[in-house]
Coordinates of C-alpha atoms in Angstrom, one line a residue:
X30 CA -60.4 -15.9 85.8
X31 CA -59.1 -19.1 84.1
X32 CA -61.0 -18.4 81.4
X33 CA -60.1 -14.9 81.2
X34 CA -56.8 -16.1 81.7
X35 CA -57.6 -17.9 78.5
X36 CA -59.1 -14.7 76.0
X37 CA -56.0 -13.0 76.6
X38 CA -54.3 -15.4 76.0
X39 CA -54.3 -15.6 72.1
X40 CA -55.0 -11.5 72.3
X41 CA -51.3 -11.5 73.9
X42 CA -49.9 -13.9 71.4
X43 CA -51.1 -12.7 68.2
X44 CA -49.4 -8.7 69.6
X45 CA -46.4 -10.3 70.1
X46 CA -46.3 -12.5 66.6
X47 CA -47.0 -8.9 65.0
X48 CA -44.2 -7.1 67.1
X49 CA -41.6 -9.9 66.3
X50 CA -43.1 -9.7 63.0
X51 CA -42.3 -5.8 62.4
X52 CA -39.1 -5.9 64.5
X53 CA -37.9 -8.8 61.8
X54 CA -39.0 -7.2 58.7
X55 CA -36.3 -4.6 58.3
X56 CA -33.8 -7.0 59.1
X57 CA -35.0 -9.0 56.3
X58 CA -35.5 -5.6 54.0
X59 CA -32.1 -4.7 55.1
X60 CA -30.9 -7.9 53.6
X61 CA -32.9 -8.1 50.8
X62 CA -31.4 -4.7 49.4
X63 CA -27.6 -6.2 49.8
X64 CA -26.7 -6.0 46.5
X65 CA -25.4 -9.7 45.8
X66 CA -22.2 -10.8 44.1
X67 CA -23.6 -11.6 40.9
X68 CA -25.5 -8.1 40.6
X69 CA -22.5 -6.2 41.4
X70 CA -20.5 -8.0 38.7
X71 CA -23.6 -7.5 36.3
X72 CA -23.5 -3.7 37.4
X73 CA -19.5 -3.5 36.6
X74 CA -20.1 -5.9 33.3
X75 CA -22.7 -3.3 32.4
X76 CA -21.1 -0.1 32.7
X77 CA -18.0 -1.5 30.7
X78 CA -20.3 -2.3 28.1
X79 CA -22.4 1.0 28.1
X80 CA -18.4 2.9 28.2
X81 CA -17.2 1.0 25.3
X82 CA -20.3 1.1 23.3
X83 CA -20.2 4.9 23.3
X84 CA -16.1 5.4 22.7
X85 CA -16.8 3.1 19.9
X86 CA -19.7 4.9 18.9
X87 CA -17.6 8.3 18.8
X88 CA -14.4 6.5 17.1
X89 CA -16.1 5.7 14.5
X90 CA -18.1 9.0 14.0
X91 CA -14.5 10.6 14.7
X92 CA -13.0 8.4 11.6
X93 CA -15.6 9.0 9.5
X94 CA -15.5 12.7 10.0
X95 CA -11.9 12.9 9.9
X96 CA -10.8 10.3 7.0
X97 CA -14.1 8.7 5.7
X98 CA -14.1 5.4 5.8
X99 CA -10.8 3.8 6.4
X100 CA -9.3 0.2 6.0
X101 CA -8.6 -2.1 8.5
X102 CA -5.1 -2.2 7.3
X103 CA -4.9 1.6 7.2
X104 CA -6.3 1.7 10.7
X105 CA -3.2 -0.6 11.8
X106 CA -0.6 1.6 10.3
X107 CA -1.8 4.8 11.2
X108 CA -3.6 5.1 13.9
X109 CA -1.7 6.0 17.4
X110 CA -0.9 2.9 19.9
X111 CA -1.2 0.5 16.3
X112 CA 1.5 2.0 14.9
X113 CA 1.4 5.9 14.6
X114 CA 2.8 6.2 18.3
X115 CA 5.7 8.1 18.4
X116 CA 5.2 8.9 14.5
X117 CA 4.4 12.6 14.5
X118 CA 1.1 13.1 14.4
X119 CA -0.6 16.1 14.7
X120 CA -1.6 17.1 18.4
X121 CA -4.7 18.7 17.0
X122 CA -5.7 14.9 16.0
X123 CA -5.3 13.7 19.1
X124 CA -7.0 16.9 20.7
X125 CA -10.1 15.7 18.6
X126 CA -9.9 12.5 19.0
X127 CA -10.0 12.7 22.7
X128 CA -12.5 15.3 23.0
X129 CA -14.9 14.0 20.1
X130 CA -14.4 10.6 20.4
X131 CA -14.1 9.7 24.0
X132 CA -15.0 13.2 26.4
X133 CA -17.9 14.0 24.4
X134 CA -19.5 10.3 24.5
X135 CA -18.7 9.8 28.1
X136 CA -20.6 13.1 29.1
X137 CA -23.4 11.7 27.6
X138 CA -23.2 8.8 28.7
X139 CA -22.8 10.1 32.6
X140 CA -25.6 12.7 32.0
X141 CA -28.1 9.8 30.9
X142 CA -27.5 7.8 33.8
X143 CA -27.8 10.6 36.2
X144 CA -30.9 11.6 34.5
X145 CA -31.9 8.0 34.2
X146 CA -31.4 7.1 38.3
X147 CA -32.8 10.4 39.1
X148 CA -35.8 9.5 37.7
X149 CA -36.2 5.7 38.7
X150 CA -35.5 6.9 42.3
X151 CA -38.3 9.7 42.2
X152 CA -40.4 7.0 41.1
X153 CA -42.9 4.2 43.0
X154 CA -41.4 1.1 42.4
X155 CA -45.4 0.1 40.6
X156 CA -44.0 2.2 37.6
X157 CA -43.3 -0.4 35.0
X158 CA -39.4 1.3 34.0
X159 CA -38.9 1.7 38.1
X160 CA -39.8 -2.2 38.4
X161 CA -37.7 -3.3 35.5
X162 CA -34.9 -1.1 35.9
X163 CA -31.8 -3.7 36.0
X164 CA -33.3 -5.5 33.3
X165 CA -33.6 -1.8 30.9
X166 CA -30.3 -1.1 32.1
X167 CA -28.6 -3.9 31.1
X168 CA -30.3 -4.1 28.0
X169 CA -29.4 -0.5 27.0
X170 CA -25.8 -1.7 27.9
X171 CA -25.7 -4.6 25.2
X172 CA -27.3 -1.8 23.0
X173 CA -25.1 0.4 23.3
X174 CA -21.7 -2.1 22.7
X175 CA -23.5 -4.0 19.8
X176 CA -24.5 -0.5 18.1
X177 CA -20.5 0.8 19.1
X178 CA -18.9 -2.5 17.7
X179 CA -20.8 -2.5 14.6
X180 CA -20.6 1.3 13.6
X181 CA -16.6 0.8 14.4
X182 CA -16.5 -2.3 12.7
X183 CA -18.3 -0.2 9.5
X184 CA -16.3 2.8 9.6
X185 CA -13.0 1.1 10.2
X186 CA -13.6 -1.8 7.4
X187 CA -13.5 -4.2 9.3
X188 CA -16.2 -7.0 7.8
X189 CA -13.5 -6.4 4.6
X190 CA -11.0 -7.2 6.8
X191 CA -12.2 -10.8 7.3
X192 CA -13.0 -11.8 4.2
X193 CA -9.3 -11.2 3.3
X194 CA -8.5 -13.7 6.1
X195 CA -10.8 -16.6 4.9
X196 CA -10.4 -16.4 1.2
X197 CA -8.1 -18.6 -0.6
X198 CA -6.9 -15.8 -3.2
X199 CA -3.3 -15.1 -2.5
X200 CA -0.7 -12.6 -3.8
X201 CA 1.7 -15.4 -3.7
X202 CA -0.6 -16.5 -6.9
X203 CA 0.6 -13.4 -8.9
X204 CA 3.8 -12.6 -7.4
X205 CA 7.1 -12.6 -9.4
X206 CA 10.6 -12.2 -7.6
X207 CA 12.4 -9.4 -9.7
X208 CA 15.3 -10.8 -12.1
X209 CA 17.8 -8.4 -13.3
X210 CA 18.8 -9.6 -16.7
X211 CA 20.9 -6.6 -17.8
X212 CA 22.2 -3.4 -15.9
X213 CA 22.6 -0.3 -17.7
X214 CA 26.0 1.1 -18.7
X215 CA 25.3 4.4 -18.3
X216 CA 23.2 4.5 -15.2
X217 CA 20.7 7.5 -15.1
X218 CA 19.5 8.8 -11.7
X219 CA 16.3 8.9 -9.9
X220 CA 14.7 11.4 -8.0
X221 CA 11.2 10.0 -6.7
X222 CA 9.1 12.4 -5.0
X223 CA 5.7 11.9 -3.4
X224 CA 2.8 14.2 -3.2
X225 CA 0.5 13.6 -0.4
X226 CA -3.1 13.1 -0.6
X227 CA -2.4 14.2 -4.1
X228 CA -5.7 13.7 -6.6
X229 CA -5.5 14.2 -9.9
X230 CA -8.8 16.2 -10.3
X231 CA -7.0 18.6 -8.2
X232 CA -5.7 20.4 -11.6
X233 CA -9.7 20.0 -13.0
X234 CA -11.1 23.3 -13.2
X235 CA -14.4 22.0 -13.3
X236 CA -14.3 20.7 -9.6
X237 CA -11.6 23.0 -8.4
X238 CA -12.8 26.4 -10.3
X239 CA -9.4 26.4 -11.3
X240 CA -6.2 24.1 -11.6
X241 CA -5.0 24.0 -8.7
X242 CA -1.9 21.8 -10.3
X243 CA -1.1 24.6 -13.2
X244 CA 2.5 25.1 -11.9
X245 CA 3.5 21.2 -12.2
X246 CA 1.6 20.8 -15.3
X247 CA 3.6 23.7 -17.0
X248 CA 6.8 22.0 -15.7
X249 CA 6.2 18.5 -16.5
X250 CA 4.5 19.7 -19.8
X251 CA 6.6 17.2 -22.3
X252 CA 6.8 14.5 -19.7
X253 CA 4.5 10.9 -20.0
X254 CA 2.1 10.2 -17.3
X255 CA -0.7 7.1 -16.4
X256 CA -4.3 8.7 -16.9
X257 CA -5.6 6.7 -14.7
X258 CA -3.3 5.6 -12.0
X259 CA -5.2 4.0 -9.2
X260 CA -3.6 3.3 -5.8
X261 CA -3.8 -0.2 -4.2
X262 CA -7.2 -1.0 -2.9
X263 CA -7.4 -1.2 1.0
X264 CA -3.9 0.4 1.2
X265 CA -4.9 4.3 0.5
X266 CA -1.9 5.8 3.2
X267 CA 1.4 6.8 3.1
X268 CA 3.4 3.7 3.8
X269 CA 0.8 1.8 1.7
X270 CA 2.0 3.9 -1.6
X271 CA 5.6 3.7 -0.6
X272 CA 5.8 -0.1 -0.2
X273 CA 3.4 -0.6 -3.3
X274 CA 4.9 1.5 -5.9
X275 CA 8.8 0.6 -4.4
X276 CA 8.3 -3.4 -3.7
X277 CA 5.2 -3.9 -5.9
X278 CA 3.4 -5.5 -3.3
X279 CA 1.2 -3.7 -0.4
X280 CA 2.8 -4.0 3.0
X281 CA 1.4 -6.7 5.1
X282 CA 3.1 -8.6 8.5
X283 CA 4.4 -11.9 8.5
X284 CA 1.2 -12.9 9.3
X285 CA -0.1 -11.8 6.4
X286 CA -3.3 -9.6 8.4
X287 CA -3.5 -7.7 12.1
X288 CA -0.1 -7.4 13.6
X289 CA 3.6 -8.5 13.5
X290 CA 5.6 -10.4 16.6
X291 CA 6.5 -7.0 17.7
X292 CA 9.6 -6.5 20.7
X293 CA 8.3 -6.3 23.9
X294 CA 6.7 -3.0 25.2
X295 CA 6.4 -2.1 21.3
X296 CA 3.8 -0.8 19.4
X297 CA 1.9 -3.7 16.9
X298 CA 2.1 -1.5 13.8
X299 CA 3.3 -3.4 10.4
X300 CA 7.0 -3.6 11.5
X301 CA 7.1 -2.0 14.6
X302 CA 9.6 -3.3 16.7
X303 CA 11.9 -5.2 14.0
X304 CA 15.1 -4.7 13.1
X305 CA 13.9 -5.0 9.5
X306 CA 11.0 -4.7 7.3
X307 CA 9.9 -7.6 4.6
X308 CA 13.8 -8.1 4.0
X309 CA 12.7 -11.2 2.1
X310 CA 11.5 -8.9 -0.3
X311 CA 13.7 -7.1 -3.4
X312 CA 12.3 -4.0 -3.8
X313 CA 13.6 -0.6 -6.2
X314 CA 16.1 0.3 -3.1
X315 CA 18.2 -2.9 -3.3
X316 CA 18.2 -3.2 -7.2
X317 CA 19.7 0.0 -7.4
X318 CA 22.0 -0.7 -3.9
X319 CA 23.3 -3.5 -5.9
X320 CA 24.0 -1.7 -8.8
X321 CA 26.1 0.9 -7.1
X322 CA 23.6 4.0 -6.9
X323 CA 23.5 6.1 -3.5
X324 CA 20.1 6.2 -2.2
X325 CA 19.1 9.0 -0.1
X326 CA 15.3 9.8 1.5
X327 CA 14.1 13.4 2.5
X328 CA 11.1 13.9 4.4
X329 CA 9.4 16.6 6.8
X330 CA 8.1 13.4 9.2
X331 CA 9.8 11.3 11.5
X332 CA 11.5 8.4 10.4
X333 CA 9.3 6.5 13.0
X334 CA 6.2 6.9 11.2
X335 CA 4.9 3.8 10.5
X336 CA 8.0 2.4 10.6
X337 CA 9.4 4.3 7.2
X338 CA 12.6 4.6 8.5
X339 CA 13.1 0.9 9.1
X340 CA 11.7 -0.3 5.4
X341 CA 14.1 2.5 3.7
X342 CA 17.3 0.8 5.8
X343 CA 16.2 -2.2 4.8
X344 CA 16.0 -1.7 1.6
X345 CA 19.0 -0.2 0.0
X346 CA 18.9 3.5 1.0
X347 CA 22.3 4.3 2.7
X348 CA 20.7 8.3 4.0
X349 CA 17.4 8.9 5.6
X350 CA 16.7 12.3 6.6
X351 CA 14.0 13.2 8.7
X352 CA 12.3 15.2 11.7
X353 CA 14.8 14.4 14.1
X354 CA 17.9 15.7 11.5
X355 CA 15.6 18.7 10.4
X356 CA 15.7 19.9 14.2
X357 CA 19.3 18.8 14.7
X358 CA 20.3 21.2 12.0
X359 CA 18.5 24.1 13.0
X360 CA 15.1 24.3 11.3
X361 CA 12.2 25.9 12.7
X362 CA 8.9 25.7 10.4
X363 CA 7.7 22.8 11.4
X364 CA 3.8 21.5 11.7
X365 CA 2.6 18.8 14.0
X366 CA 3.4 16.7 11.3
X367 CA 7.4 17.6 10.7
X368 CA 9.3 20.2 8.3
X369 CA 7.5 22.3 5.9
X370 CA 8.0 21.3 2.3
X371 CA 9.3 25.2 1.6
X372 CA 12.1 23.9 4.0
X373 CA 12.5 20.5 2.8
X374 CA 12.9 21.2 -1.7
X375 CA 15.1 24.1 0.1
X376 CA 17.6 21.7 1.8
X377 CA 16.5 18.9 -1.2
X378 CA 18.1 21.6 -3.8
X379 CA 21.6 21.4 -1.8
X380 CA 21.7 17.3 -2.1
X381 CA 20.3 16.7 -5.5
X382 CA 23.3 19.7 -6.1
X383 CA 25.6 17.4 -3.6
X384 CA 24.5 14.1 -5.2
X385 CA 25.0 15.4 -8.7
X386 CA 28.5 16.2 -8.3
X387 CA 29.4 13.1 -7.0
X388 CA 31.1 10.3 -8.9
X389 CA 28.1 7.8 -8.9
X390 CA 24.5 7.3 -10.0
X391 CA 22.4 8.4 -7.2
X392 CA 18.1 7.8 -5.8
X393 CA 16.9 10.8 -4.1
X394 CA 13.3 10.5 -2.6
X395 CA 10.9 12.4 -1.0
X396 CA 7.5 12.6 0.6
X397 CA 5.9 15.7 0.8
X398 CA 3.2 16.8 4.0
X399 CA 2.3 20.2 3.9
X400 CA -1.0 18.8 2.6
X401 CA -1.6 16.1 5.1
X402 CA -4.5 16.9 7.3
X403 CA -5.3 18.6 9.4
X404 CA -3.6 21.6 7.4
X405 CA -0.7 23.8 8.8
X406 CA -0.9 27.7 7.6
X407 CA 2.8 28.3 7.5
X408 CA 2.5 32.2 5.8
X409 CA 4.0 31.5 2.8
X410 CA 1.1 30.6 0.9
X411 CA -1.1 33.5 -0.3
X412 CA -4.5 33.4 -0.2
X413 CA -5.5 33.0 -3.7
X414 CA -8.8 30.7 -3.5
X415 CA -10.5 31.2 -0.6
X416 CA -9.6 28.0 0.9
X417 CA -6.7 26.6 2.8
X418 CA -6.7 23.2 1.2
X419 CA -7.0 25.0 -2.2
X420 CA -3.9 27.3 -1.2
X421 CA -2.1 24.6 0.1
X422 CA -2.5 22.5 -2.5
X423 CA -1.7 25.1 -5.4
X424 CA 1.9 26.1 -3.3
X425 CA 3.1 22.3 -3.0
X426 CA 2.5 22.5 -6.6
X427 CA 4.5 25.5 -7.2
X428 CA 7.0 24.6 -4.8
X429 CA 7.5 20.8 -6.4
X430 CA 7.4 23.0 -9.7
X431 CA 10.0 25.1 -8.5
X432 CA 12.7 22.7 -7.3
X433 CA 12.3 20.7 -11.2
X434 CA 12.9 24.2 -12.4
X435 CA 15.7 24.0 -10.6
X436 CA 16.9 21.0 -11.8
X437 CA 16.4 22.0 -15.2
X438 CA 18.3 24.7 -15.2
X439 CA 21.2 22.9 -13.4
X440 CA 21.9 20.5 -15.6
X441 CA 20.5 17.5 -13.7
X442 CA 17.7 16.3 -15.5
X443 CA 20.1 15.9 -18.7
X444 CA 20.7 12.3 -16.8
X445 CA 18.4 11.6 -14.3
X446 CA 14.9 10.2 -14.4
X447 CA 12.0 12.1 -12.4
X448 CA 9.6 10.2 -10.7
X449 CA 6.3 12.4 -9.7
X450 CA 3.3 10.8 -8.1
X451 CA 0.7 10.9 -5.4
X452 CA 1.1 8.8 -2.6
X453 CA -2.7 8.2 -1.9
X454 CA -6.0 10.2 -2.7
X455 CA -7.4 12.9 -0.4
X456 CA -9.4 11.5 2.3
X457 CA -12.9 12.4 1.2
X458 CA -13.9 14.4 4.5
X459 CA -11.1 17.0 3.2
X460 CA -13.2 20.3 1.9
X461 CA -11.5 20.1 -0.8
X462 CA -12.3 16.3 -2.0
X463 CA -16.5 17.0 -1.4
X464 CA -16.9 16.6 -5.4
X465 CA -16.5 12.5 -4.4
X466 CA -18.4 12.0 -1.9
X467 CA -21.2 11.2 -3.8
X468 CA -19.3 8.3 -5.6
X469 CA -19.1 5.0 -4.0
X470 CA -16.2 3.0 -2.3
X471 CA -15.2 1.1 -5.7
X472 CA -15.8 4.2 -7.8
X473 CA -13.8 6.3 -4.9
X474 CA -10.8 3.6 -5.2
X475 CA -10.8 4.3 -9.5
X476 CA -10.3 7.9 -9.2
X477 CA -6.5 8.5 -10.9
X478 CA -3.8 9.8 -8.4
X479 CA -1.6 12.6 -10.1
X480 CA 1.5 11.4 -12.2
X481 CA 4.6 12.6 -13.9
X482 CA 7.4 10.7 -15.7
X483 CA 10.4 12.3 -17.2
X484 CA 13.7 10.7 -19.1
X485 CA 16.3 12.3 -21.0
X486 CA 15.6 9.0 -23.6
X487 CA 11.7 10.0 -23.1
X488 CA 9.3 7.7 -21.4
X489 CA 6.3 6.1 -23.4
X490 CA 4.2 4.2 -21.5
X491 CA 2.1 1.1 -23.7
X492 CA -0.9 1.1 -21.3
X493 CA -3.5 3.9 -20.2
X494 CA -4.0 2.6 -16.5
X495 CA -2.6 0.4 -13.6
X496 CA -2.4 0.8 -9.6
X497 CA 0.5 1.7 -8.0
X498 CA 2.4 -1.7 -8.0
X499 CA 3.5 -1.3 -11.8
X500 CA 5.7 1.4 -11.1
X501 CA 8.0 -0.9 -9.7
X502 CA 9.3 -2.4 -12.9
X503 CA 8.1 0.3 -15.1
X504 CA 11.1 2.8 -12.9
X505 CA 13.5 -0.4 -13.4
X506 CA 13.0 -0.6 -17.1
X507 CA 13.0 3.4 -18.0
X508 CA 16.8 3.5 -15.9
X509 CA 17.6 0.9 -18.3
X510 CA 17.6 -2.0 -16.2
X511 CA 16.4 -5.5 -17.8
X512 CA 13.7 -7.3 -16.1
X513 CA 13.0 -11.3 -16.7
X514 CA 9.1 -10.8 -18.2
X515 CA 8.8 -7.5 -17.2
X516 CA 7.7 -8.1 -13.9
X517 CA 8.4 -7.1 -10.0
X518 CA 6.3 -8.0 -7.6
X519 CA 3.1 -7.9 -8.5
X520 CA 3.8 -5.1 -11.0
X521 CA 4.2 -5.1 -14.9
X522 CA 5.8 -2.6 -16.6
X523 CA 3.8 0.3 -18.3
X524 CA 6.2 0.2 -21.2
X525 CA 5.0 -3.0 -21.9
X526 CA 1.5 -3.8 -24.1
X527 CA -0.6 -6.3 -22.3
X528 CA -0.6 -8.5 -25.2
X529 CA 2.8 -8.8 -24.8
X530 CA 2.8 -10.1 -21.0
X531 CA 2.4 -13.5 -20.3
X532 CA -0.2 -15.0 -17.4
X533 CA -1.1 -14.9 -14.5
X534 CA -0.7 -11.5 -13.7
X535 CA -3.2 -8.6 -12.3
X536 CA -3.8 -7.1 -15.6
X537 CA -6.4 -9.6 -16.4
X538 CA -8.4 -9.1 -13.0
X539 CA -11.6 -6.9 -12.9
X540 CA -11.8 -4.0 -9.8
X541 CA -13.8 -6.6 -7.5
X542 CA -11.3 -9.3 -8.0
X543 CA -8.2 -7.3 -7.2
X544 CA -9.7 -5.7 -4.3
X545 CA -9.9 -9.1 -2.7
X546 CA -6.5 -10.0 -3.6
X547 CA -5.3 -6.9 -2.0
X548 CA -7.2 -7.5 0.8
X549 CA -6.2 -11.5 1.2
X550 CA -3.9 -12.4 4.6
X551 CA -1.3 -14.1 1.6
X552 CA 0.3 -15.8 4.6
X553 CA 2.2 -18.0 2.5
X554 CA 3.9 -15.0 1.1
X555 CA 4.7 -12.7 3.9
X556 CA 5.7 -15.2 6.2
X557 CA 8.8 -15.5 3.8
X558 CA 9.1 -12.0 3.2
X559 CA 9.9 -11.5 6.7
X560 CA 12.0 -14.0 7.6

């Protein structure tokens, strides 16, 4: 008995140790599968990664499909939430933007992990991707963010970007603070108009079939032009033209690269949120201010856009007219981008008439926008070409045309000086601009903008090319103003030889080399410019 007492004994034992056994083992699974703190933040760390990989991912595909490649400095100016808030733009941009750039690569993203799970969880944990899932996931995470950040980065020029912030070239090194030496006695006027994304192959019936520009070329047949007019490297926007061609210098904040000390709850777009813009700087605006003209700006677009209203205030111009007046008055053709520029050389007709009659010398500038992308059909443009950038294109030339026609036969040009130019090339995603794509970024940046200079004394300019920043004292010097060395800003005067211009200035720098001046942070410059 004892010693069957003593067989069952271990019998009895070992069935309990294996019933304890199993009755611990799911409590010990069940723990096992709490996800700790570490993996949940790995999980949350990974999925942020994976989500900004693929916006970035379709950003940039978006920019490059929509602009080309774009500076870093354009990016800051333009783009909405960095400066183009409030500014106009197109809904249709942001349409795309939000369905290309961020609904599109979400879906994906979303689908592949559904598929992904799907499949691990259908799977015996022996299958090697089942096993290592955490590990591929996280992995395909990093991927994801290092392939978004550097395709971003790429499209968005952003490894340009820094080497303008760590080289030791500075505009400071070439720039001259306009001197006024003499101030004409019979003041002429200016009108200054601005064409956008205005090439000057656009009037090249080779790449156009036709030219597209035959209207202003027949009107501004005995005027001067630059062959080869280049705009400023890096700065191939709106505001970048403006500033360059007005100031001589490209627009940069105070700290010379990224973003201004913008007001709170502002946007950190070059100027957004000040009072003023560069008001250390004399640019064409207050030269003229100071000589007594009236300065007035007309364009389709709000003032708000990348903070054009603010820079014209600043700088001499005692009218701005923009979306908010257009609407104020009455008009109706607008595009998501403002007024049409059939309204706006309507309504310029009336104030260059105004202007005219009045008792002083007077500036009238404008920006045109009927060709700024993505292109409005407003009607009034027949269908000549097949094309709607090639329509578009050949009415703003017609229209420009028609109000110097105007002008003309009013009288007005007898003593004013017309100023005719593009403010930037066409991005090269526009249909009409696929003849350059094949070019590189330098040769891209060399192409001439369209140009036309008129004087009742004639203009007769002493050099073939030159970027926009030499219309600054070339303008000054054809109204009859005398500038110290022939020099504003960065800017020499095209009526000047280049023998005849004393050093350092930009004349003697190859492509490569003013590109990175351009492109340099110049802090020591801007931070006075600014204050």
């Amino acid at each position: 008995m004892g010693a069957a007492d003593e067989s069952e004994t271990p019998s009895s034992r070992t069935d309990l140790g294996g019933e304890a056994s199993r009755e611990q083992a799911p409590t010990a699974a069940k723990h096992e599968a709490k996800p700790s703190t570490l993996h949940r933040a790995g999980t949350w760390l990974g999925w942020i990664a994976a989500i900004l990989g693929v916006i970035l991912c379709g950003s940039s595909i978006w920019v490059l499909n929509t602009f080309g490649q774009i500076s870093f400095q354009q990016m800051i100016a333009n783009i909405p939430g960095l400066g183009g808030e409030g500014a106009g733009a197109d809904p249709a941009f942001i349409r795309s933007f939000i369905i290309e750039a961020v609904a599109i690569p979400l879906a994906l993203l979303t689908g592949a992990a559904l598929i992904y799970y799907t499949w691990v969880r259908r799977n015996p944990p022996k299958n090697f991707v089942a096993r290592h899932s955490r590990f591929l996931a996280g992995t395909t995470s990093l991927v994801l963010f290092a392939t978004g950040t550097f395709s971003a980065s790429s499209a968005m020029g952003l490894p340009s970007y820094i080497r303008g912030i760590v080289t030791n070239t500075s505009i400071s090194d070439y720039y001259k603070e306009p001197v006024i030496t003499s101030t004409p006695d019979d003041p002429k006027n200016l009108v200054l108009i601005y064409l956008e994304s205005m090439d000057d192959d656009f009037g090249s019936a080779e790449y156009m079939g036709e030219d597209l520009l035959a209207s202003l070329h027949e009107s501004t047949s005995n005027w001067d032009s630059l062959p080869n007019l280049t705009m400023s490297p890096y700065y191939g926007y709106t505001m970048g033209g403006v500033v360059t061609s007005q100031c001589g210098i490209p627009p940069k904040p105070a700290e010379g690269m990224v973003m201004t000390e913008a007001a709170p709850q502002a946007n950190n777009g070059i100027g957004d949120g000040l009072a003023t813009y560069m008001p250390g700087a004399t640019c064409l605006g207050d030269v003229l201010k100071e000589a007594g003209y009236t300065n007035v700006y007309m364009g389709g677009a709000p003032e708000s856009f990348a903070s054009k209203g603010t820079f014209l205030n600043t700088h001499g111009f005692d009218t701005v007219l923009g979306y908010d007046h257009w609407k104020s008055i009455g008009e109706t053709q607008f595009s998501g981008w403002g007024l049409s520029d059939q309204r706006l050389f309507e309504n310029a007709k009336e104030e260059v008439r105004s202007l005219h009659d009045s008792a002083s010398p007077f500036t009238l500038s404008m920006i045109t926008l009927d060709n700024h992308a993505p292109i409005e059909d407003f009607g009034y443009c027949p269908d000549t070409t097949g094309s709607l950038e090639k329509n578009t294109v050949k009415c703003q030339s017609q229209i420009v045309a028609d109000f110097i026609d105007y002008m003309d036969e009013e009288g007005i040009l007898d003593d004013t000086m017309v100023v005719v130019m593009a403010d930037h090339q066409a991005f090269t995603t526009a249909e009409i601009a696929e003849y350059k794509r094949s070019l590189s970024w330098t040769a891209q940046q060399q192409l001439p903008l369209f140009n036309a200079m008129w004087s009742p004394d004639g203009v007769e300019l002493a050099r073939t090319e030159g970027t926009q920043a030499h219309l600054y004292p070339t303008i000054l010097e054809a109204l009859g103003f005398g500038v110290e060395d022939h020099r504003a800003g960065m800017g020499v005067s095209l009526l000047i030889p280049e023998s005849e211009v004393s050093d350092p200035t930009i004349l003697n720098l190859s492509f490569d080399d003013l590109a990175n001046l351009y492109n340099s942070s110049s802090t020591d410059l801007y931070k006075e410019l600014w204050e």
